[in-house]
């Protein structure tokens, strides 16, 4: 079709890369023109990911910025590796959707503090990059040429907590206790993610201010965050549980639910659950949707907000496609309205 | 759109019903006009299945054949309950896609033997019903008004074994050792499917000629079948492993792979894996695709054919939509080309 | 053997009952003389729980206080059902270990508030009952005749947080974000615990001061608690993550680790992990052990303590056996030193 | 205690090594004097396997045959690596229990065919090694100094099928369709066992006469075997389903059940389930027990025998301890009578 947007995926051999391919294949106005990855270059995607057998037989190529023929390019590379690729693509005029952490933090010093030697991002790139959470920055994303797609945990935490901070109902000092599926750790085999080490157990990791998604949450929420990620025996999904203090303890519980509904009113991918219902990651698995809710513990004066997303979709590939739609002027939900295949 | 096919789902509160809704929502030429179920009548679908929240807020109604306004109706009811509903709908001229077992067996006596008192199916209905496996009966399904959508196990077993029986490479006496996810047992809570009873263990059930999918396999394969179903700690998927004896032990292994490729050449939803590759249900989960392969144990003279499907999609709802497409003259793959969201 | 303690189990058909049988069978100084349950009375235990086939063929009987021949009796009944059974047994002079919630709260009014009409516990029984957490009440448990075995969540939360409250390092106002395996919900089949509804997803439930384990934590910790339980796709295990505020933000992180080590020094079943290590429920699954650790988020001034236990062992049956050992004067660890069968 | 048997474990850093440590710790007449492993030498076992923290703090050492001070030594090394270690230990007079495949096949040529260049086993060692399945070779195991502990799949297949072959009820030509948990693949991280690649799917592997456990089954059963292993999303357990042809199709089904009961009568670790019941690996998980059953498909003339074991216990470490007990003259069940911690 003449009005197809040509797109390419760099980093096609990871879980996020595969998810991008899956979503882009079902997008009615997109044509996938290139798949790039290092280790699996030369192989058909269907060998690396058999779910594409019979559906997409394209061969993965080594990345070469000069040979990319696509209006928009998704970069699903590890942080540090992404920046030079993004710079090369941006210089050649492609719309770039970067799924790494390289451009998410506006402040270069903060980036340096948390990511160390990876700070080799040209300042003008960092300045141009729009943080790709449409629910916060929709207008800036329209027509954007460079998007820093958010991390999976920040997406969940922000969708849970923003409404209450913006409405000045809570103190800007949060605890984010979040639980993630294992695909968040990527496709690289390691003992920590070896099947028998994960099944039937749950554990926290990188707690007490050591996980790199912390500054990203703080930047977008404008609040201090204590972040505790957990690894759950499941492949996909993030559930964020955010603890906040009410600014005024006499505000009734219903007011919080109302604030949540008001904030996300009309958002195509954020569903505020009925009062009393609580989100379950299984209900959003495979979809770009977030389920959110809030409850108030009036006995002790605490507000508890929850959000469930699929880390690979709303937390990565789906959000990137949503940003693409905004960047190139397509309807925002195009290719993204699939319902979770529950169970 | 003026060329939309109106469809309804009876039995919308089960897993197959939900999967039908999910697939029909992403079908570009279908309009869902009615959802019916007994126990959850009066509730919005999104209360019964929260994955639809914000996407489909339709209310489930009690079934009343006179009030169905849809060209085609999917019946996802338990066997025995389905026949009278199907009869009422067929009498009113709807295209009916019956996902129960009530009309699958051509021979009423065989049905009576295996299903007992449920045989109250009018003989003319049984005679009219087309067995809804497009890969076997495509021409009869075009324009069909009554389709008996196959069982999940038979779909997998048939896609694994048919090629070899048709090519007269093997004896018509098979062992089908199949492994299923728990959704095959439906959404009714029972001790056998209580989470702690299933996680971390595997068991066989209804073995040695006691599972009702046996005669269905025998009818479609024209062979005797020893069928052993297993319950696997996973929600979706069926892997069928079929053991056969070669008619001529001197036939080389490559000939079997060739027969498999030849038989499924051009089939939109059956992928013959490259020689040496073996199917994994995770690679077809959530999709209408079947992955098949064959290997020969030349030491002992046995042919081993494997097929992986998603029991709720190619084994139920997806196959039913595929049949709908054929029945009403739409392209067969419409609404069904989604790739499995692996992992 | 002449020095065997005779014991009986009331409520043998639940998961806790089965776990009691498993532990008591491997206890060198115990003889199991009676198994009682209502619905499965008349059946051998091995029919209800096939893991006992060939190992314990005892038949389950309907409970009759007059026919119990055992020095000690474990009551693993639902709250409300337990109190009258406990009263009958206590009146007959048995040592009673009650695993229900009926006697855990010292204050009858608090019990009434949280458990409603179940308060029919004779005040003298409530007064006599010792809260069965040996790590807090060891001396009172020695020779005790009536023990209220703690809930699973409180056990984990208390083992995580006690050290810091006792050392007056933190404010007595806690958040307990806990994650539990599904066996905590018992063996009764229900949609919420149907395998396909649980696999691959995580959800919170009974949040914001609605879960009945809240007052139990508050009683034993002497602190206010916001409690958020979650259901994790695993059969066993509880991980409690407790958030606290330091009383003095200048106290260095090492001081907290030291306090934890000091508090649990010499405890046979509580292991303080090396600094930096974090507990995993898989490492205590099937054992009576708790793994605990602490971290300090100095950026924002929060103390985060974690504890992992097996909800059916240290959170129920194992703890009850530990209490039995103390009550009848046996070495505390007898029958309980098994290592978790990881993986 | 003066009558303690001193034992050591070589290969303590794998799952089988850990399981040996767990079982040996609960063995009343064993003293663990040495733990050996290459990669983790110098670390305490509790660092490699945190489940031992607080229970066994022994440090792992590099293996040196001259420094082993133990009457009996368990070798849990990969095949090929084991033979020289076994030879060194045997030469020094230790009782050796070898859990590798190096000594299981009596025929060196068959070993060479299936294991290739690993055949460097001195012929006299191979001749001396007793195949360590007590249910077949109990008398030869009493006082044995060198035991080749069976593979996990062969143990399950043999316990399922032996009774019928010995009683000459079936043809010596079997199909073994077996399903295994992931711990059978060891603790080495690899993409095939990465959590997201395993959860929610099932696949066969090394089928059609390519899995090395085939000749072991054929040797012990005296029959031809078509073997199909599967990987199941669970950590532990093997379920073997064995298909056989009756020699005389008129023999009634009850005769097979009777043969099974007669064969395993009095066996401490093999439980023949009541007629109609089917084994579940969850019911033997963590225990040394096998659950077996048989059914006959009289319609088509096939005998179907099933066995469930825990691959790490009866399929490896537990069986090795059972062999130790026989070898050194202890009661056979010592340290092994634990019941599966189900669920």
mmCIF file with all atom_site columns, C-alpha atoms in Angstrom, chain D residues 198-270:
data_model
loop_
_atom_site.group_PDB
_atom_site.id
_atom_site.type_symbol
_atom_site.label_atom_id
_atom_site.label_alt_id
_atom_site.label_comp_id
_atom_site.label_asym_id
_atom_site.label_entity_id
_atom_site.label_seq_id
_atom_site.pdbx_PDB_ins_code
_atom_site.Cartn_x
_atom_site.Cartn_y
_atom_site.Cartn_z
_atom_site.occupancy
_atom_site.B_iso_or_equiv
_atom_site.pdbx_formal_charge
_atom_site.auth_seq_id
_atom_site.auth_comp_id
_atom_site.auth_asym_id
_atom_site.auth_atom_id
_atom_site.pdbx_PDB_model_num
ATOM 1  C CA . UNK D 1 198 ? 10.242 -23.151 29.176 1.00 0.00 ? 198 UNK D CA 1
ATOM 2  C CA . UNK D 1 199 ? 7.256  -21.719 31.037 1.00 0.00 ? 199 UNK D CA 1
ATOM 3  C CA . UNK D 1 200 ? 3.918  -22.419 29.434 1.00 0.00 ? 200 UNK D CA 1
ATOM 4  C CA . UNK D 1 201 ? 5.165  -24.810 26.755 1.00 0.00 ? 201 UNK D CA 1
ATOM 5  C CA . UNK D 1 202 ? 6.071  -28.452 26.231 1.00 0.00 ? 202 UNK D CA 1
ATOM 6  C CA . UNK D 1 203 ? 8.414  -29.971 23.671 1.00 0.00 ? 203 UNK D CA 1
ATOM 7  C CA . UNK D 1 204 ? 10.030 -33.264 22.778 1.00 0.00 ? 204 UNK D CA 1
ATOM 8  C CA . UNK D 1 205 ? 13.784 -33.525 22.222 1.00 0.00 ? 205 UNK D CA 1
ATOM 9  C CA . UNK D 1 206 ? 16.347 -36.125 21.117 1.00 0.00 ? 206 UNK D CA 1
ATOM 10 C CA . UNK D 1 207 ? 13.640 -38.412 19.755 1.00 0.00 ? 207 UNK D CA 1
ATOM 11 C CA . UNK D 1 208 ? 13.691 -41.406 17.425 1.00 0.00 ? 208 UNK D CA 1
ATOM 12 C CA . UNK D 1 209 ? 16.609 -43.296 18.898 1.00 0.00 ? 209 UNK D CA 1
ATOM 13 C CA . UNK D 1 210 ? 18.952 -40.414 19.610 1.00 0.00 ? 210 UNK D CA 1
ATOM 14 C CA . UNK D 1 211 ? 18.774 -40.130 23.412 1.00 0.00 ? 211 UNK D CA 1
ATOM 15 C CA . UNK D 1 212 ? 21.565 -41.935 25.245 1.00 0.00 ? 212 UNK D CA 1
ATOM 16 C CA . UNK D 1 213 ? 19.288 -43.469 27.829 1.00 0.00 ? 213 UNK D CA 1
ATOM 17 C CA . UNK D 1 214 ? 17.925 -45.804 25.144 1.00 0.00 ? 214 UNK D CA 1
ATOM 18 C CA . UNK D 1 215 ? 20.593 -48.530 25.342 1.00 0.00 ? 215 UNK D CA 1
ATOM 19 C CA . UNK D 1 216 ? 20.393 -48.490 29.134 1.00 0.00 ? 216 UNK D CA 1
ATOM 20 C CA . UNK D 1 217 ? 16.687 -49.272 28.986 1.00 0.00 ? 217 UNK D CA 1
ATOM 21 C CA . UNK D 1 218 ? 17.289 -51.975 26.391 1.00 0.00 ? 218 UNK D CA 1
ATOM 22 C CA . UNK D 1 219 ? 20.019 -53.581 28.477 1.00 0.00 ? 219 UNK D CA 1
ATOM 23 C CA . UNK D 1 220 ? 17.972 -53.804 31.630 1.00 0.00 ? 220 UNK D CA 1
ATOM 24 C CA . UNK D 1 221 ? 14.637 -54.631 30.022 1.00 0.00 ? 221 UNK D CA 1
ATOM 25 C CA . UNK D 1 222 ? 15.966 -57.022 27.415 1.00 0.00 ? 222 UNK D CA 1
ATOM 26 C CA . UNK D 1 223 ? 13.690 -55.394 24.882 1.00 0.00 ? 223 UNK D CA 1
ATOM 27 C CA . UNK D 1 224 ? 13.801 -52.965 21.977 1.00 0.00 ? 224 UNK D CA 1
ATOM 28 C CA . UNK D 1 225 ? 12.830 -49.442 22.927 1.00 0.00 ? 225 UNK D CA 1
ATOM 29 C CA . UNK D 1 226 ? 11.583 -46.394 21.029 1.00 0.00 ? 226 UNK D CA 1
ATOM 30 C CA . UNK D 1 227 ? 12.244 -43.583 23.459 1.00 0.00 ? 227 UNK D CA 1
ATOM 31 C CA . UNK D 1 228 ? 10.734 -40.080 23.319 1.00 0.00 ? 228 UNK D CA 1
ATOM 32 C CA . UNK D 1 229 ? 11.783 -37.673 26.061 1.00 0.00 ? 229 UNK D CA 1
ATOM 33 C CA . UNK D 1 230 ? 9.886  -34.425 26.629 1.00 0.00 ? 230 UNK D CA 1
ATOM 34 C CA . UNK D 1 231 ? 10.706 -31.291 28.573 1.00 0.00 ? 231 UNK D CA 1
ATOM 35 C CA . UNK D 1 232 ? 7.847  -30.214 30.858 1.00 0.00 ? 232 UNK D CA 1
ATOM 36 C CA . UNK D 1 233 ? 7.530  -26.798 32.543 1.00 0.00 ? 233 UNK D CA 1
ATOM 37 C CA . UNK D 1 234 ? 8.325  -28.060 36.020 1.00 0.00 ? 234 UNK D CA 1
ATOM 38 C CA . UNK D 1 235 ? 11.554 -28.422 37.969 1.00 0.00 ? 235 UNK D CA 1
ATOM 39 C CA . UNK D 1 236 ? 11.416 -32.058 39.051 1.00 0.00 ? 236 UNK D CA 1
ATOM 40 C CA . UNK D 1 237 ? 9.809  -35.313 38.115 1.00 0.00 ? 237 UNK D CA 1
ATOM 41 C CA . UNK D 1 238 ? 9.629  -37.920 35.403 1.00 0.00 ? 238 UNK D CA 1
ATOM 42 C CA . UNK D 1 239 ? 6.492  -39.590 34.161 1.00 0.00 ? 239 UNK D CA 1
ATOM 43 C CA . UNK D 1 240 ? 7.116  -42.547 31.890 1.00 0.00 ? 240 UNK D CA 1
ATOM 44 C CA . UNK D 1 241 ? 4.292  -43.930 29.806 1.00 0.00 ? 241 UNK D CA 1
ATOM 45 C CA . UNK D 1 242 ? 5.227  -47.286 28.286 1.00 0.00 ? 242 UNK D CA 1
ATOM 46 C CA . UNK D 1 243 ? 3.251  -48.822 25.425 1.00 0.00 ? 243 UNK D CA 1
ATOM 47 C CA . UNK D 1 244 ? 3.390  -52.578 24.955 1.00 0.00 ? 244 UNK D CA 1
ATOM 48 C CA . UNK D 1 245 ? 1.632  -55.263 22.916 1.00 0.00 ? 245 UNK D CA 1
ATOM 49 C CA . UNK D 1 246 ? 0.120  -58.210 24.805 1.00 0.00 ? 246 UNK D CA 1
ATOM 50 C CA . UNK D 1 247 ? 1.545  -61.556 23.805 1.00 0.00 ? 247 UNK D CA 1
ATOM 51 C CA . UNK D 1 248 ? -1.936 -63.031 24.240 1.00 0.00 ? 248 UNK D CA 1
ATOM 52 C CA . UNK D 1 249 ? -4.765 -60.536 23.579 1.00 0.00 ? 249 UNK D CA 1
ATOM 53 C CA . UNK D 1 250 ? -7.255 -62.685 25.501 1.00 0.00 ? 250 UNK D CA 1
ATOM 54 C CA . UNK D 1 251 ? -5.499 -62.145 28.827 1.00 0.00 ? 251 UNK D CA 1
ATOM 55 C CA . UNK D 1 252 ? -7.831 -59.980 30.915 1.00 0.00 ? 252 UNK D CA 1
ATOM 56 C CA . UNK D 1 253 ? -6.817 -56.520 32.170 1.00 0.00 ? 253 UNK D CA 1
ATOM 57 C CA . UNK D 1 254 ? -6.880 -57.587 35.811 1.00 0.00 ? 254 UNK D CA 1
ATOM 58 C CA . UNK D 1 255 ? -4.037 -60.008 35.139 1.00 0.00 ? 255 UNK D CA 1
ATOM 59 C CA . UNK D 1 256 ? -1.705 -57.098 34.344 1.00 0.00 ? 256 UNK D CA 1
ATOM 60 C CA . UNK D 1 257 ? -2.529 -55.247 37.505 1.00 0.00 ? 257 UNK D CA 1
ATOM 61 C CA . UNK D 1 258 ? -1.960 -58.464 39.421 1.00 0.00 ? 258 UNK D CA 1
ATOM 62 C CA . UNK D 1 259 ? 1.414  -58.974 37.745 1.00 0.00 ? 259 UNK D CA 1
ATOM 63 C CA . UNK D 1 260 ? 2.420  -55.462 38.707 1.00 0.00 ? 260 UNK D CA 1
ATOM 64 C CA . UNK D 1 261 ? 1.394  -55.960 42.321 1.00 0.00 ? 261 UNK D CA 1
ATOM 65 C CA . UNK D 1 262 ? 3.116  -59.306 42.525 1.00 0.00 ? 262 UNK D CA 1
ATOM 66 C CA . UNK D 1 263 ? 6.361  -57.958 41.110 1.00 0.00 ? 263 UNK D CA 1
ATOM 67 C CA . UNK D 1 264 ? 6.642  -55.022 43.481 1.00 0.00 ? 264 UNK D CA 1
ATOM 68 C CA . UNK D 1 265 ? 5.155  -56.719 46.545 1.00 0.00 ? 265 UNK D CA 1
ATOM 69 C CA . UNK D 1 266 ? 7.290  -55.751 49.522 1.00 0.00 ? 266 UNK D CA 1
ATOM 70 C CA . UNK D 1 267 ? 9.404  -53.214 47.674 1.00 0.00 ? 267 UNK D CA 1
ATOM 71 C CA . UNK D 1 268 ? 9.919  -50.339 50.091 1.00 0.00 ? 268 UNK D CA 1
ATOM 72 C CA . UNK D 1 269 ? 9.973  -47.587 47.465 1.00 0.00 ? 269 UNK D CA 1
ATOM 73 C CA . UNK D 1 270 ? 7.625  -48.789 44.740 1.00 0.00 ? 270 UNK D CA 1
#
